[in-house]
Amino acid sequence: AKQSGRDAVRRFNWELKDALIHKTELIKDLRQAILNQEFYLLYQPIVNKHGVVLKFEALIRWQHPEKGLIAPDQFISYAEESGQIIEIGHWVIQEAKQALGAIRSVYGENIQIGVNVSPIQLSKQQDGNGLLLADLLSKESCGNGQNSLVVEITEHLLMNLDESTRDALLAFREKGIQVALDDFGTGYSSLAYIMNYDIDYLKIDQSFVQKLGEEHASQTLCEAIISMAHALGVSVIAEGVETKEQANLLIGYGCDYLQGYYFSRPIPLDQVLIFKQDKLI
Ligand code: C2E
Ligand code: CA
Ligand code: CA
Ligand code: CA
Protein backbone atom coordinates (compact mmCIF):
# COMPACT_ATOMS: atom_id res chain seq x y z
CA ALA A 1 0.00 0.00 0.00
CA LYS A 2 2.89 2.25 0.86
CA GLN A 3 4.48 1.53 -2.52
CA SER A 4 1.34 2.30 -4.48
CA GLY A 5 0.89 5.46 -2.46
CA ARG A 6 4.38 6.56 -3.42
CA ASP A 7 3.62 5.69 -7.05
CA ALA A 8 0.55 7.81 -6.92
CA VAL A 9 2.55 10.74 -5.61
CA ARG A 10 5.15 10.27 -8.32
CA ARG A 11 2.46 10.03 -10.98
CA PHE A 12 0.82 13.13 -9.62
CA ASN A 13 4.10 15.02 -9.71
CA TRP A 14 4.67 13.98 -13.30
CA GLU A 15 1.22 15.07 -14.31
CA LEU A 16 1.74 18.38 -12.57
CA LYS A 17 5.05 18.81 -14.33
CA ASP A 18 3.53 17.93 -17.71
CA ALA A 19 0.79 20.44 -17.14
CA LEU A 20 3.31 23.14 -16.27
CA ILE A 21 5.44 22.43 -19.32
CA HIS A 22 2.36 22.44 -21.47
CA LYS A 23 1.27 25.76 -20.01
CA THR A 24 4.68 27.41 -20.36
CA GLU A 25 4.96 26.21 -23.94
CA LEU A 26 1.53 27.45 -24.85
CA ILE A 27 2.16 30.88 -23.36
CA LYS A 28 5.40 31.10 -25.32
CA ASP A 29 3.67 29.96 -28.52
CA LEU A 30 0.87 32.47 -28.03
CA ARG A 31 3.40 35.23 -28.74
CA GLN A 32 3.80 34.10 -32.33
CA ALA A 33 0.22 33.08 -32.86
CA ILE A 34 -1.25 36.41 -33.95
CA LEU A 35 1.71 37.26 -36.12
CA ASN A 36 1.59 33.86 -37.80
CA GLN A 37 -2.18 34.11 -38.26
CA GLU A 38 -2.86 30.95 -36.30
CA PHE A 39 -6.15 32.21 -34.86
CA TYR A 40 -9.45 32.18 -36.64
CA LEU A 41 -13.05 32.77 -35.70
CA LEU A 42 -16.02 30.49 -36.18
CA TYR A 43 -19.53 31.91 -36.21
CA GLN A 44 -22.50 30.18 -34.64
CA PRO A 45 -25.96 31.31 -35.79
CA ILE A 46 -28.51 32.56 -33.25
CA VAL A 47 -32.14 32.24 -34.35
CA ASN A 48 -35.51 33.60 -33.23
CA LYS A 49 -38.48 31.36 -32.42
CA HIS A 50 -39.21 30.94 -36.12
CA GLY A 51 -35.67 29.75 -36.82
CA VAL A 52 -34.71 32.97 -38.60
CA VAL A 53 -31.00 33.80 -38.23
CA LEU A 54 -30.63 37.23 -36.64
CA LYS A 55 -27.28 37.05 -34.88
CA PHE A 56 -24.03 35.13 -34.72
CA GLU A 57 -21.58 34.49 -31.90
CA ALA A 58 -17.89 34.68 -32.79
CA LEU A 59 -15.84 31.86 -31.22
CA ILE A 60 -12.05 31.73 -31.40
CA ARG A 61 -9.95 28.75 -32.49
CA TRP A 62 -6.18 28.29 -32.46
CA GLN A 63 -4.60 26.20 -35.20
CA HIS A 64 -1.27 25.42 -33.55
CA PRO A 65 1.50 24.45 -36.02
CA GLU A 66 2.46 21.30 -34.05
CA LYS A 67 -0.25 20.66 -31.52
CA GLY A 68 -3.14 21.04 -33.96
CA LEU A 69 -6.47 22.62 -33.19
CA ILE A 70 -6.75 24.08 -29.69
CA ALA A 71 -10.12 25.04 -28.20
CA PRO A 72 -10.51 28.32 -26.29
CA ASP A 73 -11.09 26.54 -22.99
CA GLN A 74 -7.51 25.28 -23.31
CA PHE A 75 -5.74 28.59 -23.86
CA ILE A 76 -7.87 31.63 -22.96
CA SER A 77 -7.11 31.33 -19.24
CA TYR A 78 -3.36 31.21 -19.99
CA ALA A 79 -3.69 34.24 -22.25
CA GLU A 80 -5.51 36.01 -19.44
CA GLU A 81 -2.79 35.11 -16.97
CA SER A 82 0.01 36.31 -19.26
CA GLY A 83 -1.82 39.44 -20.39
CA GLN A 84 -1.82 38.32 -24.02
CA ILE A 85 -5.61 38.33 -23.96
CA ILE A 86 -5.46 42.09 -24.59
CA GLU A 87 -3.81 41.62 -27.95
CA ILE A 88 -5.93 38.59 -28.80
CA GLY A 89 -9.10 40.42 -27.81
CA HIS A 90 -8.09 43.34 -30.03
CA TRP A 91 -7.63 40.94 -32.93
CA VAL A 92 -10.99 39.27 -32.26
CA ILE A 93 -12.87 42.57 -32.42
CA GLN A 94 -11.17 43.73 -35.62
CA GLU A 95 -11.83 40.37 -37.24
CA ALA A 96 -15.46 40.21 -36.10
CA LYS A 97 -16.12 43.75 -37.34
CA GLN A 98 -14.82 42.88 -40.74
CA ALA A 99 -16.97 39.76 -40.78
CA LEU A 100 -19.99 41.80 -39.75
CA GLY A 101 -19.73 43.93 -42.88
CA ALA A 102 -19.59 40.84 -45.08
CA ILE A 103 -22.38 39.02 -43.23
CA ARG A 104 -24.65 42.05 -43.36
CA SER A 105 -24.26 42.38 -47.09
CA VAL A 106 -25.68 38.84 -47.39
CA TYR A 107 -28.11 38.56 -44.45
CA GLY A 108 -29.23 42.15 -44.07
CA GLU A 109 -28.22 45.18 -42.08
CA ASN A 110 -29.85 44.14 -38.80
CA ILE A 111 -27.56 41.19 -38.17
CA GLN A 112 -25.47 41.41 -35.01
CA ILE A 113 -22.37 39.55 -33.89
CA GLY A 114 -21.62 38.73 -30.26
CA VAL A 115 -17.97 38.69 -29.17
CA ASN A 116 -16.69 37.20 -25.92
CA VAL A 117 -14.77 39.72 -23.86
CA SER A 118 -12.51 38.74 -20.99
CA PRO A 119 -12.74 40.53 -17.64
CA ILE A 120 -9.08 41.49 -18.16
CA GLN A 121 -10.04 43.49 -21.24
CA LEU A 122 -12.51 45.45 -19.16
CA SER A 123 -10.02 46.33 -16.50
CA LYS A 124 -8.01 49.56 -16.72
CA GLN A 125 -5.00 48.24 -14.84
CA GLN A 126 -4.05 46.24 -17.92
CA ASP A 127 -4.81 49.23 -20.11
CA GLY A 128 -7.37 47.05 -21.77
CA ASN A 129 -10.37 49.19 -21.08
CA GLY A 130 -9.40 52.13 -23.24
CA LEU A 131 -8.37 49.85 -26.06
CA LEU A 132 -11.55 47.84 -25.87
CA LEU A 133 -13.77 50.91 -26.07
CA ALA A 134 -11.75 52.40 -28.90
CA ASP A 135 -11.95 49.10 -30.77
CA LEU A 136 -15.68 48.86 -30.33
CA LEU A 137 -16.32 52.45 -31.31
CA SER A 138 -14.03 52.71 -34.32
CA LYS A 139 -16.23 52.68 -37.39
CA GLU A 140 -13.83 51.15 -39.86
CA SER A 141 -15.05 48.19 -41.90
CA CYS A 142 -18.34 48.12 -40.11
CA GLY A 143 -21.12 47.86 -42.70
CA ASN A 144 -23.28 50.94 -42.43
CA GLY A 145 -21.09 52.52 -39.77
CA GLN A 146 -23.45 51.53 -37.00
CA ASN A 147 -21.63 49.63 -34.31
CA SER A 148 -23.35 46.34 -33.74
CA LEU A 149 -20.95 44.04 -32.01
CA VAL A 150 -22.61 42.79 -28.84
CA VAL A 151 -20.20 42.41 -25.93
CA GLU A 152 -20.60 39.08 -24.12
CA ILE A 153 -19.41 39.13 -20.51
CA THR A 154 -19.89 36.41 -17.92
CA GLU A 155 -22.23 36.72 -15.02
CA HIS A 156 -19.28 36.11 -12.67
CA LEU A 157 -17.75 39.39 -13.77
CA LEU A 158 -20.64 41.33 -12.26
CA MET A 159 -20.27 39.58 -8.94
CA ASN A 160 -16.82 40.91 -8.19
CA LEU A 161 -16.95 44.18 -9.95
CA ASP A 162 -14.03 46.59 -9.59
CA GLU A 163 -14.33 50.27 -10.28
CA SER A 164 -12.73 50.26 -13.70
CA THR A 165 -15.01 47.48 -14.87
CA ARG A 166 -18.00 49.41 -13.60
CA ASP A 167 -16.76 52.45 -15.57
CA ALA A 168 -16.41 50.34 -18.69
CA LEU A 169 -19.97 49.04 -18.35
CA LEU A 170 -21.28 52.56 -17.82
CA ALA A 171 -19.37 53.71 -20.89
CA PHE A 172 -21.00 50.93 -22.92
CA ARG A 173 -24.38 52.15 -21.81
CA GLU A 174 -23.53 55.74 -22.68
CA LYS A 175 -22.25 54.79 -26.14
CA GLY A 176 -25.11 52.41 -26.90
CA ILE A 177 -22.93 49.31 -27.05
CA GLN A 178 -25.12 46.30 -26.32
CA VAL A 179 -24.14 43.84 -23.62
CA ALA A 180 -25.08 40.20 -23.17
CA LEU A 181 -24.65 38.44 -19.85
CA ASP A 182 -23.15 35.02 -20.61
CA ASP A 183 -23.53 31.78 -18.61
CA PHE A 184 -26.47 33.20 -16.73
CA GLY A 185 -27.64 31.10 -13.81
CA THR A 186 -24.19 29.81 -12.83
CA GLY A 187 -23.53 32.82 -10.59
CA TYR A 188 -25.72 34.28 -7.94
CA SER A 189 -26.47 37.76 -9.14
CA SER A 190 -30.04 38.92 -8.89
CA LEU A 191 -31.82 40.28 -11.90
CA ALA A 192 -32.55 43.51 -10.04
CA TYR A 193 -28.81 44.04 -9.55
CA ILE A 194 -28.19 43.37 -13.20
CA MET A 195 -30.55 46.16 -14.14
CA ASN A 196 -28.06 48.71 -12.81
CA TYR A 197 -25.82 47.95 -15.76
CA ASP A 198 -28.31 48.12 -18.60
CA ILE A 199 -27.79 44.58 -19.78
CA ASP A 200 -29.51 43.95 -23.12
CA TYR A 201 -29.48 40.15 -23.26
CA LEU A 202 -29.28 37.28 -20.83
CA LYS A 203 -27.80 34.06 -22.12
CA ILE A 204 -29.16 31.12 -20.16
CA ASP A 205 -26.27 28.77 -19.44
CA GLN A 206 -26.24 25.57 -21.47
CA SER A 207 -26.16 23.37 -18.39
CA PHE A 208 -29.77 24.35 -17.66
CA VAL A 209 -30.86 24.07 -21.27
CA GLN A 210 -29.46 20.56 -21.59
CA LYS A 211 -31.36 19.30 -18.56
CA LEU A 212 -34.65 20.69 -19.80
CA GLY A 213 -36.09 17.41 -21.04
CA GLU A 214 -35.17 15.47 -17.92
CA GLU A 215 -35.41 17.77 -14.95
CA HIS A 216 -38.48 19.59 -13.85
CA ALA A 217 -36.35 22.02 -11.81
CA SER A 218 -34.54 23.19 -14.97
CA GLN A 219 -37.86 23.82 -16.67
CA THR A 220 -39.04 25.94 -13.78
CA LEU A 221 -35.74 27.80 -13.69
CA CYS A 222 -35.65 28.59 -17.41
CA GLU A 223 -39.26 29.68 -17.37
CA ALA A 224 -38.66 31.94 -14.37
CA ILE A 225 -35.51 33.51 -15.83
CA ILE A 226 -37.34 34.28 -19.06
CA SER A 227 -40.37 35.87 -17.45
CA MET A 228 -38.33 37.90 -14.97
CA ALA A 229 -35.99 39.09 -17.71
CA HIS A 230 -38.95 40.17 -19.81
CA ALA A 231 -40.50 42.01 -16.88
CA LEU A 232 -37.24 43.98 -16.71
CA GLY A 233 -37.09 44.58 -20.45
CA VAL A 234 -34.19 42.22 -21.13
CA SER A 235 -34.19 39.73 -24.04
CA VAL A 236 -33.19 36.12 -23.48
CA ILE A 237 -30.91 33.87 -25.55
CA ALA A 238 -30.79 30.15 -24.70
CA GLU A 239 -27.45 28.54 -25.52
CA GLY A 240 -26.55 24.90 -26.02
CA VAL A 241 -29.90 23.94 -27.55
CA GLU A 242 -29.31 20.43 -28.89
CA THR A 243 -32.77 18.91 -29.36
CA LYS A 244 -36.12 19.77 -30.80
CA GLU A 245 -37.69 19.13 -27.41
CA GLN A 246 -35.45 21.71 -25.72
CA ALA A 247 -36.18 24.23 -28.48
CA ASN A 248 -39.93 23.74 -28.22
CA LEU A 249 -39.96 24.04 -24.44
CA LEU A 250 -37.93 27.26 -24.58
CA ILE A 251 -40.10 28.74 -27.31
CA GLY A 252 -43.13 27.85 -25.19
CA TYR A 253 -41.63 29.82 -22.29
CA GLY A 254 -41.29 32.83 -24.58
CA CYS A 255 -37.51 32.65 -25.08
CA ASP A 256 -36.50 35.27 -27.65
CA TYR A 257 -33.45 33.65 -29.24
CA LEU A 258 -31.95 30.17 -29.46
CA GLN A 259 -28.42 28.98 -30.15
CA GLY A 260 -27.01 25.46 -30.28
CA TYR A 261 -26.05 22.38 -32.28
CA TYR A 262 -29.73 21.66 -33.01
CA PHE A 263 -29.67 24.67 -35.34
CA SER A 264 -26.02 24.81 -36.33
CA ARG A 265 -22.51 24.23 -35.05
CA PRO A 266 -20.09 27.15 -35.18
CA ILE A 267 -18.95 27.48 -38.82
CA PRO A 268 -16.26 29.39 -40.75
CA LEU A 269 -17.11 32.75 -42.29
CA ASP A 270 -16.94 31.55 -45.88
CA GLN A 271 -19.56 28.90 -45.11
CA VAL A 272 -21.74 31.50 -43.41
CA LEU A 273 -21.58 33.58 -46.57
CA ILE A 274 -21.77 30.87 -49.24
CA PHE A 275 -24.44 28.61 -47.78
CA LYS A 276 -26.79 31.29 -46.68
CA GLN A 277 -29.58 29.66 -44.73
CA ASP A 278 -31.68 32.30 -43.15
CA LYS A 279 -34.11 29.80 -41.67
CA LEU A 280 -32.85 26.86 -39.62
CA ILE A 281 -36.09 25.10 -38.62
P1 C2E B 1 -19.28 30.46 -24.32
O1 C2E B 1 -19.16 31.92 -24.59
O2 C2E B 1 -20.27 30.04 -23.30
O3 C2E B 1 -19.58 29.82 -25.75
C1 C2E B 1 -20.45 28.73 -25.95
C2 C2E B 1 -19.69 27.44 -26.12
O4 C2E B 1 -20.63 26.37 -26.28
C3 C2E B 1 -18.83 27.39 -27.37
O5 C2E B 1 -17.69 26.59 -27.07
C4 C2E B 1 -19.72 26.69 -28.39
O6 C2E B 1 -19.02 26.07 -29.43
C5 C2E B 1 -20.40 25.69 -27.50
N1 C2E B 1 -21.71 25.26 -27.98
C6 C2E B 1 -22.55 25.91 -28.82
N2 C2E B 1 -23.68 25.22 -29.01
C7 C2E B 1 -23.55 24.07 -28.30
C8 C2E B 1 -24.40 22.93 -28.10
O7 C2E B 1 -25.51 22.83 -28.61
N3 C2E B 1 -23.93 21.95 -27.27
C9 C2E B 1 -22.71 22.04 -26.67
N4 C2E B 1 -22.31 21.03 -25.89
N5 C2E B 1 -21.88 23.10 -26.84
C10 C2E B 1 -22.31 24.11 -27.63
P2 C2E B 1 -16.22 27.03 -27.52
O8 C2E B 1 -16.27 27.61 -28.89
O9 C2E B 1 -15.32 25.89 -27.26
O10 C2E B 1 -15.88 28.20 -26.50
C11 C2E B 1 -15.73 27.95 -25.14
C12 C2E B 1 -15.60 29.23 -24.34
O11 C2E B 1 -14.39 29.91 -24.67
C13 C2E B 1 -16.70 30.23 -24.63
O12 C2E B 1 -17.85 29.86 -23.88
C14 C2E B 1 -16.06 31.52 -24.18
O13 C2E B 1 -16.17 31.69 -22.79
C15 C2E B 1 -14.60 31.29 -24.52
N6 C2E B 1 -14.28 31.99 -25.79
C16 C2E B 1 -14.54 31.61 -27.07
N7 C2E B 1 -14.10 32.53 -27.95
C17 C2E B 1 -13.55 33.53 -27.21
C18 C2E B 1 -12.92 34.79 -27.54
O14 C2E B 1 -12.80 35.20 -28.71
N8 C2E B 1 -12.48 35.53 -26.48
C19 C2E B 1 -12.62 35.14 -25.19
N9 C2E B 1 -12.14 35.93 -24.21
N10 C2E B 1 -13.21 33.97 -24.84
C20 C2E B 1 -13.67 33.17 -25.84
CA1 CA C 1 -20.39 33.61 -25.13
CA1 CA D 1 -27.76 48.73 -23.59
CA1 CA E 1 -22.04 30.55 -22.25
XYZ file of C-alpha atoms and ligand atoms in Angstrom:
330
model
C 0.000 0.000 0.000
C 2.891 2.253 0.856
C 4.483 1.534 -2.523
C 1.342 2.299 -4.481
C 0.894 5.457 -2.465
C 4.379 6.556 -3.421
C 3.624 5.686 -7.055
C 0.545 7.805 -6.919
C 2.549 10.744 -5.612
C 5.146 10.267 -8.323
C 2.465 10.026 -10.979
C 0.815 13.133 -9.623
C 4.101 15.022 -9.715
C 4.668 13.980 -13.301
C 1.224 15.066 -14.308
C 1.738 18.380 -12.574
C 5.052 18.806 -14.333
C 3.527 17.931 -17.705
C 0.786 20.436 -17.141
C 3.312 23.139 -16.273
C 5.443 22.425 -19.322
C 2.358 22.440 -21.469
C 1.272 25.762 -20.008
C 4.685 27.410 -20.358
C 4.959 26.209 -23.943
C 1.526 27.448 -24.852
C 2.156 30.883 -23.356
C 5.400 31.097 -25.319
C 3.668 29.956 -28.518
C 0.874 32.472 -28.034
C 3.401 35.228 -28.739
C 3.797 34.101 -32.335
C 0.217 33.080 -32.862
C -1.248 36.407 -33.952
C 1.711 37.264 -36.121
C 1.585 33.861 -37.802
C -2.179 34.107 -38.260
C -2.856 30.952 -36.297
C -6.146 32.207 -34.858
C -9.449 32.179 -36.644
C -13.045 32.775 -35.700
C -16.017 30.494 -36.175
C -19.526 31.909 -36.213
C -22.501 30.180 -34.636
C -25.964 31.309 -35.788
C -28.513 32.558 -33.252
C -32.145 32.242 -34.349
C -35.515 33.598 -33.232
C -38.478 31.360 -32.421
C -39.214 30.940 -36.121
C -35.674 29.752 -36.822
C -34.714 32.967 -38.601
C -30.999 33.798 -38.235
C -30.634 37.230 -36.635
C -27.280 37.053 -34.879
C -24.031 35.128 -34.723
C -21.582 34.487 -31.901
C -17.887 34.683 -32.790
C -15.836 31.863 -31.220
C -12.048 31.734 -31.404
C -9.951 28.745 -32.494
C -6.176 28.292 -32.465
C -4.605 26.204 -35.201
C -1.270 25.419 -33.550
C 1.500 24.452 -36.020
C 2.463 21.300 -34.051
C -0.254 20.664 -31.521
C -3.142 21.036 -33.961
C -6.473 22.621 -33.193
C -6.749 24.082 -29.690
C -10.124 25.042 -28.195
C -10.506 28.325 -26.294
C -11.094 26.540 -22.989
C -7.514 25.283 -23.312
C -5.740 28.587 -23.857
C -7.872 31.631 -22.956
C -7.114 31.331 -19.238
C -3.360 31.213 -19.991
C -3.687 34.237 -22.252
C -5.505 36.013 -19.438
C -2.788 35.112 -16.971
C 0.006 36.307 -19.262
C -1.821 39.438 -20.392
C -1.817 38.323 -24.020
C -5.608 38.331 -23.958
C -5.462 42.095 -24.591
C -3.813 41.622 -27.954
C -5.927 38.592 -28.801
C -9.099 40.425 -27.807
C -8.093 43.340 -30.029
C -7.630 40.942 -32.933
C -10.990 39.269 -32.262
C -12.867 42.569 -32.419
C -11.172 43.731 -35.622
C -11.831 40.367 -37.235
C -15.464 40.211 -36.096
C -16.123 43.747 -37.339
C -14.825 42.877 -40.739
C -16.975 39.760 -40.776
C -19.990 41.804 -39.749
C -19.732 43.927 -42.877
C -19.590 40.836 -45.080
C -22.382 39.020 -43.232
C -24.652 42.050 -43.358
C -24.256 42.376 -47.085
C -25.681 38.845 -47.388
C -28.107 38.559 -44.447
C -29.227 42.152 -44.074
C -28.222 45.178 -42.077
C -29.846 44.137 -38.803
C -27.559 41.193 -38.172
C -25.471 41.412 -35.008
C -22.365 39.549 -33.885
C -21.616 38.729 -30.261
C -17.972 38.694 -29.166
C -16.690 37.205 -25.924
C -14.768 39.721 -23.864
C -12.510 38.744 -20.994
C -12.744 40.531 -17.637
C -9.080 41.492 -18.159
C -10.039 43.494 -21.240
C -12.514 45.447 -19.162
C -10.023 46.332 -16.497
C -8.015 49.563 -16.723
C -4.997 48.235 -14.842
C -4.049 46.241 -17.923
C -4.806 49.228 -20.112
C -7.374 47.048 -21.773
C -10.374 49.186 -21.083
C -9.404 52.133 -23.237
C -8.370 49.852 -26.057
C -11.554 47.836 -25.868
C -13.769 50.908 -26.066
C -11.750 52.396 -28.903
C -11.953 49.101 -30.771
C -15.677 48.858 -30.328
C -16.323 52.448 -31.313
C -14.029 52.710 -34.321
C -16.226 52.682 -37.386
C -13.831 51.148 -39.858
C -15.050 48.189 -41.903
C -18.336 48.116 -40.108
C -21.116 47.864 -42.697
C -23.275 50.939 -42.427
C -21.094 52.518 -39.770
C -23.454 51.529 -37.004
C -21.634 49.630 -34.309
C -23.347 46.338 -33.744
C -20.951 44.045 -32.014
C -22.608 42.788 -28.838
C -20.196 42.413 -25.929
C -20.603 39.080 -24.117
C -19.408 39.127 -20.512
C -19.889 36.415 -17.923
C -22.226 36.717 -15.017
C -19.282 36.108 -12.671
C -17.747 39.394 -13.773
C -20.636 41.333 -12.262
C -20.271 39.581 -8.939
C -16.820 40.914 -8.192
C -16.954 44.184 -9.951
C -14.026 46.594 -9.595
C -14.329 50.272 -10.276
C -12.733 50.262 -13.705
C -15.011 47.480 -14.871
C -17.996 49.407 -13.597
C -16.759 52.448 -15.570
C -16.412 50.338 -18.694
C -19.965 49.044 -18.351
C -21.279 52.564 -17.816
C -19.367 53.708 -20.892
C -20.995 50.929 -22.921
C -24.378 52.153 -21.811
C -23.528 55.740 -22.680
C -22.247 54.786 -26.135
C -25.107 52.415 -26.895
C -22.931 49.314 -27.052
C -25.118 46.304 -26.324
C -24.140 43.843 -23.620
C -25.079 40.196 -23.170
C -24.645 38.440 -19.852
C -23.154 35.015 -20.607
C -23.527 31.780 -18.611
C -26.474 33.204 -16.731
C -27.640 31.100 -13.813
C -24.192 29.814 -12.831
C -23.530 32.818 -10.586
C -25.719 34.282 -7.936
C -26.471 37.758 -9.141
C -30.037 38.916 -8.889
C -31.818 40.276 -11.896
C -32.548 43.505 -10.042
C -28.807 44.044 -9.551
C -28.187 43.374 -13.199
C -30.553 46.165 -14.139
C -28.063 48.705 -12.809
C -25.819 47.947 -15.763
C -28.311 48.120 -18.596
C -27.787 44.582 -19.785
C -29.509 43.953 -23.119
C -29.477 40.154 -23.258
C -29.281 37.280 -20.826
C -27.796 34.058 -22.120
C -29.161 31.116 -20.160
C -26.271 28.770 -19.437
C -26.237 25.574 -21.471
C -26.156 23.373 -18.393
C -29.766 24.347 -17.663
C -30.862 24.069 -21.266
C -29.461 20.565 -21.591
C -31.359 19.296 -18.556
C -34.653 20.692 -19.797
C -36.090 17.413 -21.039
C -35.167 15.467 -17.916
C -35.411 17.766 -14.953
C -38.480 19.590 -13.848
C -36.347 22.018 -11.813
C -34.543 23.186 -14.968
C -37.856 23.818 -16.671
C -39.042 25.942 -13.782
C -35.737 27.801 -13.685
C -35.647 28.591 -17.413
C -39.257 29.680 -17.374
C -38.659 31.936 -14.366
C -35.510 33.508 -15.834
C -37.335 34.281 -19.062
C -40.372 35.868 -17.454
C -38.334 37.899 -14.970
C -35.992 39.089 -17.713
C -38.952 40.171 -19.807
C -40.496 42.008 -16.880
C -37.240 43.984 -16.711
C -37.089 44.584 -20.455
C -34.191 42.218 -21.125
C -34.193 39.727 -24.038
C -33.189 36.121 -23.477
C -30.913 33.868 -25.546
C -30.794 30.153 -24.698
C -27.451 28.536 -25.517
C -26.550 24.900 -26.016
C -29.902 23.938 -27.550
C -29.306 20.428 -28.893
C -32.766 18.915 -29.355
C -36.125 19.775 -30.802
C -37.689 19.131 -27.411
C -35.448 21.713 -25.717
C -36.175 24.226 -28.481
C -39.931 23.745 -28.216
C -39.963 24.042 -24.439
C -37.929 27.263 -24.581
C -40.104 28.741 -27.313
C -43.130 27.849 -25.188
C -41.634 29.821 -22.288
C -41.289 32.827 -24.581
C -37.514 32.648 -25.084
C -36.498 35.274 -27.654
C -33.448 33.648 -29.241
C -31.953 30.172 -29.458
C -28.420 28.982 -30.155
C -27.014 25.464 -30.285
C -26.052 22.380 -32.277
C -29.733 21.664 -33.006
C -29.675 24.666 -35.336
C -26.019 24.812 -36.326
C -22.507 24.226 -35.048
C -20.090 27.153 -35.176
C -18.954 27.479 -38.816
C -16.255 29.385 -40.753
C -17.112 32.750 -42.285
C -16.944 31.549 -45.882
C -19.561 28.905 -45.105
C -21.738 31.500 -43.412
C -21.582 33.578 -46.573
C -21.773 30.871 -49.238
C -24.440 28.607 -47.776
C -26.787 31.294 -46.679
C -29.578 29.657 -44.726
C -31.676 32.301 -43.150
C -34.113 29.805 -41.670
C -32.852 26.855 -39.623
C -36.088 25.104 -38.617
P -19.281 30.465 -24.321
O -19.156 31.922 -24.589
O -20.266 30.035 -23.303
O -19.578 29.819 -25.745
C -20.453 28.735 -25.949
C -19.691 27.443 -26.123
O -20.631 26.369 -26.280
C -18.830 27.392 -27.369
O -17.693 26.589 -27.065
C -19.725 26.687 -28.386
O -19.018 26.072 -29.432
C -20.396 25.686 -27.501
N -21.706 25.260 -27.985
C -22.554 25.909 -28.816
N -23.678 25.217 -29.012
C -23.554 24.073 -28.300
C -24.402 22.932 -28.099
O -25.507 22.828 -28.611
N -23.929 21.955 -27.271
C -22.707 22.037 -26.669
N -22.309 21.033 -25.888
N -21.879 23.104 -26.840
C -22.309 24.106 -27.634
P -16.224 27.033 -27.515
O -16.269 27.613 -28.890
O -15.317 25.893 -27.265
O -15.884 28.201 -26.502
C -15.730 27.952 -25.140
C -15.595 29.230 -24.335
O -14.394 29.914 -24.667
C -16.705 30.234 -24.632
O -17.855 29.863 -23.884
C -16.056 31.524 -24.180
O -16.172 31.688 -22.785
C -14.604 31.294 -24.520
N -14.278 31.986 -25.789
C -14.542 31.607 -27.066
N -14.104 32.527 -27.949
C -13.547 33.533 -27.209
C -12.925 34.785 -27.536
O -12.804 35.200 -28.713
N -12.476 35.533 -26.477
C -12.616 35.137 -25.188
N -12.144 35.935 -24.209
N -13.209 33.970 -24.841
C -13.671 33.175 -25.840
Ca -20.391 33.605 -25.132
Ca -27.763 48.726 -23.588
Ca -22.041 30.547 -22.252
